[in-house]
Amino acid sequence: MAKDFKEAFENTRSAGIIAAGALNEINKIIKPGISTGEIDKICYEYINDHKAYSAPLFYRGFPKSCCTSVNHVVCHGIPSNKILKDGDIVNVDVTAFKNGWHGDTSRMFKVGKISIKAERLINTTFEAMMKAINIVKDGIHLGDIGSTIQQHVESQGFSVVQDFCGHGTGEKFHKEPNVLHYGEKGTGEKIKSGMIFTIEPMINLGNYETKTLKDGWTAVTKDKSLSAQFEHTIGVTKDGCEVFTELS
Ligand code: MF3
Ligand code: CO
Ligand code: CO
């Protein structure tokens, strides 16, 4: 691997492990009765303790260190004094910025006992992300990623959000390419070794449409159905990819 690839991978890995570590801390304390603001505090402190910054904080005016998206919130939920209750599902999205590089990851948490439908939605969303990660290698098309996700999700009767997508990341939080979570096999840009981007499908129980609330951030499903999301930051190699946002 060329030296600049190697550096980019090493730096993204360092940031990615911190972001994954923050989610791991959150997993230890999440339960009915905790507020999304308390989750944000744990995220802020963990990232700070690891000599990194929370990239979302003040990003385009975003007021908190992570996004907490509960139930029908698709993404970009703002941590607050909202208390999580038994049966809620929540996505926490964390991005660490370390030595000038970003690691961006999110996962679902189950609060207490959740419904079977919610369980199926979460499992399908995770599977869709992993199926996409598993086909990534030098030379495939971006549309291969989108179509892999869309096919799996629709086979389970769920829908893929189209208003938000994955993205290149690195020294900038968000950069080209846009990584759509739907599409046609064999279409779109070819991906190449050394590229670093996120795959972060948002999947709805009902219709795919979303709207943004008056706070300018919180995106919700138009039909108020549940939504789930997982996200990893990955680096493309000749015959596969490295997932940077995973604890070994
Ligand atoms: N982490 C989100 C992503 O996956 C972006 C959050 S931007 C914020 O791209 F400002 F809402 F935090
Ligand atoms: Co992202
Ligand atoms: Co993210």
Short mmCIF file of C-alpha atoms and ligand atoms in Angstrom, two decimals:
data_model
loop_
_atom_site.label_atom_id
_atom_site.label_comp_id
_atom_site.label_asym_id
_atom_site.label_seq_id
_atom_site.Cartn_x
_atom_site.Cartn_y
_atom_site.Cartn_z
CA MET A 1 0.00 0.00 0.00
CA ALA A 2 1.31 3.47 -0.88
CA LYS A 3 2.60 5.55 2.03
CA ASP A 4 -0.21 8.10 1.92
CA PHE A 5 -2.82 5.29 1.94
CA LYS A 6 -1.07 3.78 4.90
CA GLU A 7 -1.10 7.05 6.82
CA ALA A 8 -4.73 7.70 6.00
CA PHE A 9 -5.68 4.20 7.14
CA GLU A 10 -3.66 4.46 10.36
CA ASN A 11 -5.12 7.82 11.27
CA THR A 12 -8.70 6.80 10.47
CA ARG A 13 -8.19 3.62 12.48
CA SER A 14 -7.07 5.64 15.53
CA ALA A 15 -10.09 7.92 15.30
CA GLY A 16 -12.42 5.01 14.52
CA ILE A 17 -11.39 2.99 17.57
CA ILE A 18 -12.12 5.96 19.82
CA ALA A 19 -15.57 6.41 18.30
CA ALA A 20 -16.27 2.68 18.69
CA GLY A 21 -15.02 2.85 22.28
CA ALA A 22 -17.47 5.64 23.05
CA LEU A 23 -20.37 3.49 21.78
CA ASN A 24 -19.07 0.65 23.93
CA GLU A 25 -19.20 2.89 27.03
CA ILE A 26 -22.70 4.01 26.15
CA ASN A 27 -23.76 0.36 25.81
CA LYS A 28 -22.78 -0.19 29.46
CA ILE A 29 -25.13 2.42 30.87
CA ILE A 30 -28.07 2.61 28.50
CA LYS A 31 -31.33 1.60 30.20
CA PRO A 32 -34.84 2.90 30.83
CA GLY A 33 -34.69 6.16 32.81
CA ILE A 34 -31.48 7.59 31.32
CA SER A 35 -31.73 10.77 29.21
CA THR A 36 -30.23 11.27 25.77
CA GLY A 37 -28.32 14.20 27.29
CA GLU A 38 -26.60 11.79 29.69
CA ILE A 39 -25.56 9.68 26.68
CA ASP A 40 -24.11 12.80 25.09
CA LYS A 41 -22.12 13.55 28.24
CA ILE A 42 -20.58 10.07 28.27
CA CYS A 43 -19.67 10.46 24.61
CA TYR A 44 -18.13 13.89 25.16
CA GLU A 45 -16.07 12.74 28.15
CA TYR A 46 -14.87 9.47 26.61
CA ILE A 47 -13.67 11.21 23.45
CA ASN A 48 -12.08 14.02 25.44
CA ASP A 49 -10.31 11.50 27.71
CA HIS A 50 -8.83 9.92 24.58
CA LYS A 51 -7.38 13.23 23.42
CA ALA A 52 -9.77 13.58 20.53
CA TYR A 53 -12.67 15.89 19.64
CA SER A 54 -16.31 15.14 18.99
CA ALA A 55 -16.71 16.20 15.37
CA PRO A 56 -20.47 16.87 15.58
CA LEU A 57 -20.05 19.50 18.34
CA PHE A 58 -20.62 22.88 16.64
CA TYR A 59 -20.51 21.23 13.19
CA ARG A 60 -22.70 23.57 11.12
CA GLY A 61 -24.17 24.74 14.42
CA PHE A 62 -25.03 21.29 15.79
CA PRO A 63 -25.15 21.82 19.58
CA LYS A 64 -24.07 18.42 20.99
CA SER A 65 -21.31 15.80 20.77
CA CYS A 66 -23.31 12.99 19.22
CA CYS A 67 -26.68 12.33 17.60
CA THR A 68 -29.34 10.38 19.51
CA SER A 69 -32.20 9.29 17.27
CA VAL A 70 -35.09 7.66 19.13
CA ASN A 71 -37.86 5.51 17.56
CA HIS A 72 -39.24 7.38 14.51
CA VAL A 73 -36.26 9.75 14.40
CA VAL A 74 -34.25 8.76 11.33
CA CYS A 75 -31.02 10.64 12.12
CA HIS A 76 -29.52 13.82 13.62
CA GLY A 77 -31.61 13.70 16.81
CA ILE A 78 -30.28 16.24 19.32
CA PRO A 79 -29.44 14.96 22.81
CA SER A 80 -31.67 16.60 25.44
CA ASN A 81 -33.39 15.89 28.74
CA LYS A 82 -35.61 13.36 26.96
CA ILE A 83 -35.81 10.21 29.09
CA LEU A 84 -35.54 6.81 27.39
CA LYS A 85 -38.28 4.38 28.32
CA ASP A 86 -38.81 0.64 28.14
CA GLY A 87 -39.35 -0.44 24.52
CA ASP A 88 -37.56 2.49 22.87
CA ILE A 89 -34.95 1.96 20.19
CA VAL A 90 -32.21 4.54 19.80
CA ASN A 91 -29.38 5.13 17.37
CA VAL A 92 -26.31 6.86 18.79
CA ASP A 93 -23.99 8.31 16.13
CA VAL A 94 -20.47 9.23 17.25
CA THR A 95 -17.65 10.81 15.27
CA ALA A 96 -14.18 11.20 16.79
CA PHE A 97 -11.68 13.66 15.30
CA LYS A 98 -8.11 12.68 16.20
CA ASN A 99 -4.85 14.06 14.78
CA GLY A 100 -6.81 15.68 11.97
CA TRP A 101 -8.77 12.58 10.90
CA HIS A 102 -12.33 11.35 11.42
CA GLY A 103 -13.87 8.05 12.51
CA ASP A 104 -17.67 7.97 12.14
CA THR A 105 -19.87 5.17 13.49
CA SER A 106 -23.33 4.50 14.84
CA ARG A 107 -25.36 1.63 16.20
CA MET A 108 -28.76 0.84 17.61
CA PHE A 109 -29.45 0.29 21.30
CA LYS A 110 -32.50 -1.47 22.68
CA VAL A 111 -33.99 0.12 25.79
CA GLY A 112 -35.45 -2.59 28.01
CA LYS A 113 -37.71 -5.02 26.16
CA ILE A 114 -38.55 -4.00 22.59
CA SER A 115 -41.23 -5.26 20.18
CA ILE A 116 -40.58 -8.10 17.75
CA LYS A 117 -41.09 -5.68 14.85
CA ALA A 118 -38.43 -3.33 16.22
CA GLU A 119 -36.11 -6.28 16.74
CA ARG A 120 -36.57 -7.38 13.11
CA LEU A 121 -36.00 -3.83 11.85
CA ILE A 122 -32.75 -3.54 13.79
CA ASN A 123 -31.49 -6.95 12.67
CA THR A 124 -32.31 -6.27 9.02
CA THR A 125 -30.56 -2.89 9.12
CA PHE A 126 -27.42 -4.42 10.59
CA GLU A 127 -27.45 -7.27 8.08
CA ALA A 128 -27.86 -4.81 5.20
CA MET A 129 -24.82 -2.81 6.30
CA MET A 130 -22.73 -5.96 6.76
CA LYS A 131 -23.75 -7.45 3.41
CA ALA A 132 -22.63 -4.22 1.77
CA ILE A 133 -19.35 -4.12 3.68
CA ASN A 134 -18.70 -7.71 2.64
CA ILE A 135 -18.85 -6.97 -1.10
CA VAL A 136 -16.57 -3.90 -0.96
CA LYS A 137 -13.26 -4.21 -2.79
CA ASP A 138 -11.26 -2.38 -5.43
CA GLY A 139 -13.19 -2.16 -8.70
CA ILE A 140 -16.82 -2.59 -7.60
CA HIS A 141 -19.31 0.18 -8.32
CA LEU A 142 -21.00 2.40 -5.75
CA GLY A 143 -24.31 1.12 -7.12
CA ASP A 144 -23.35 -2.40 -6.03
CA ILE A 145 -23.37 -1.18 -2.42
CA GLY A 146 -26.74 0.54 -2.80
CA SER A 147 -28.38 -2.37 -4.56
CA THR A 148 -27.10 -4.91 -1.99
CA ILE A 149 -28.65 -2.88 0.83
CA GLN A 150 -31.90 -2.12 -0.99
CA GLN A 151 -32.48 -5.73 -2.04
CA HIS A 152 -32.02 -7.11 1.44
CA VAL A 153 -34.12 -4.44 3.11
CA GLU A 154 -37.00 -4.65 0.64
CA SER A 155 -37.00 -8.47 0.80
CA GLN A 156 -37.89 -8.04 4.48
CA GLY A 157 -40.67 -5.54 3.72
CA PHE A 158 -38.84 -2.43 4.97
CA SER A 159 -37.78 0.73 3.08
CA VAL A 160 -34.50 2.54 2.47
CA VAL A 161 -34.27 6.26 3.33
CA GLN A 162 -33.15 8.27 0.29
CA ASP A 163 -32.70 11.73 1.83
CA PHE A 164 -29.40 10.87 3.58
CA CYS A 165 -26.41 8.84 2.48
CA GLY A 166 -22.97 7.60 3.41
CA HIS A 167 -19.98 9.74 2.52
CA GLY A 168 -16.28 9.90 2.00
CA THR A 169 -14.45 10.90 5.18
CA GLY A 170 -10.88 11.60 6.23
CA GLU A 171 -9.39 15.00 6.95
CA LYS A 172 -12.84 16.38 6.16
CA PHE A 173 -15.87 15.00 8.07
CA HIS A 174 -17.98 14.75 4.92
CA LYS A 175 -16.53 14.57 1.42
CA GLU A 176 -17.08 12.86 -1.91
CA PRO A 177 -18.31 10.35 -2.85
CA ASN A 178 -21.96 10.17 -1.80
CA VAL A 179 -22.65 6.56 -0.89
CA LEU A 180 -26.32 5.92 -1.62
CA HIS A 181 -28.03 3.04 0.17
CA TYR A 182 -30.19 2.16 -2.83
CA GLY A 183 -29.48 1.79 -6.53
CA GLU A 184 -28.60 -0.49 -9.40
CA LYS A 185 -25.77 -2.98 -9.63
CA GLY A 186 -22.97 -1.97 -12.00
CA THR A 187 -23.85 1.74 -11.95
CA GLY A 188 -22.09 4.74 -10.42
CA GLU A 189 -18.44 5.48 -9.75
CA LYS A 190 -15.98 2.60 -9.42
CA ILE A 191 -14.42 2.44 -5.98
CA LYS A 192 -10.67 2.14 -5.65
CA SER A 193 -8.14 0.88 -3.10
CA GLY A 194 -7.35 3.56 -0.54
CA MET A 195 -10.79 5.16 -0.59
CA ILE A 196 -12.25 5.79 2.85
CA PHE A 197 -16.01 6.19 3.27
CA THR A 198 -18.97 5.34 5.46
CA ILE A 199 -21.83 2.95 4.89
CA GLU A 200 -24.73 4.02 7.09
CA PRO A 201 -28.14 2.78 5.92
CA MET A 202 -31.24 4.29 7.51
CA ILE A 203 -34.13 1.84 7.23
CA ASN A 204 -37.81 2.50 7.95
CA LEU A 205 -40.51 0.10 9.07
CA GLY A 206 -43.01 1.99 6.88
CA ASN A 207 -42.56 4.47 4.04
CA TYR A 208 -39.09 5.74 3.07
CA GLU A 209 -40.01 9.44 3.23
CA THR A 210 -38.57 11.78 5.86
CA LYS A 211 -39.01 15.35 7.01
CA THR A 212 -36.87 17.63 9.14
CA LEU A 213 -38.31 19.22 12.28
CA LYS A 214 -38.24 22.96 13.06
CA ASP A 215 -34.98 22.63 15.02
CA GLY A 216 -33.34 22.28 11.59
CA TRP A 217 -31.71 18.93 12.47
CA THR A 218 -34.04 16.18 13.67
CA ALA A 219 -35.09 14.05 10.68
CA VAL A 220 -38.16 11.86 11.25
CA THR A 221 -40.18 9.40 9.20
CA LYS A 222 -43.14 11.17 7.59
CA ASP A 223 -45.48 8.33 8.57
CA LYS A 224 -44.04 8.21 12.14
CA SER A 225 -42.94 4.58 11.66
CA LEU A 226 -39.82 3.31 13.42
CA SER A 227 -36.41 3.84 11.82
CA ALA A 228 -33.05 2.15 12.43
CA GLN A 229 -29.45 2.83 11.38
CA PHE A 230 -25.95 1.40 11.70
CA GLU A 231 -22.76 3.02 10.43
CA HIS A 232 -19.15 2.01 9.93
CA THR A 233 -16.20 3.85 8.40
CA ILE A 234 -14.25 1.58 6.04
CA GLY A 235 -11.12 1.68 3.88
CA VAL A 236 -11.06 -0.10 0.52
CA THR A 237 -8.28 -2.57 -0.24
CA LYS A 238 -7.39 -4.66 -3.29
CA ASP A 239 -9.49 -7.60 -2.24
CA GLY A 240 -11.78 -6.29 0.47
CA CYS A 241 -11.95 -3.55 3.05
CA GLU A 242 -10.92 -2.70 6.57
CA VAL A 243 -13.58 -1.67 9.09
CA PHE A 244 -12.03 1.12 11.15
CA THR A 245 -14.83 1.64 13.66
CA GLU A 246 -14.80 -1.72 15.38
CA LEU A 247 -13.17 -2.80 18.65
CA SER A 248 -11.02 -5.90 18.19
N1 MF3 B 1 -22.38 11.45 12.08
C1 MF3 B 1 -23.31 11.89 11.08
C2 MF3 B 1 -22.96 11.14 9.82
O1 MF3 B 1 -22.99 9.94 9.88
C3 MF3 B 1 -23.29 13.35 10.86
C4 MF3 B 1 -23.76 14.11 12.02
S1 MF3 B 1 -23.63 15.76 11.68
C5 MF3 B 1 -24.30 16.48 13.02
O2 MF3 B 1 -22.59 11.63 8.82
F1 MF3 B 1 -24.03 17.71 12.94
F2 MF3 B 1 -25.59 16.20 13.05
F3 MF3 B 1 -23.77 15.95 14.09
CO CO B 2 -21.47 9.40 8.54
CO CO B 3 -22.25 9.25 11.72
#
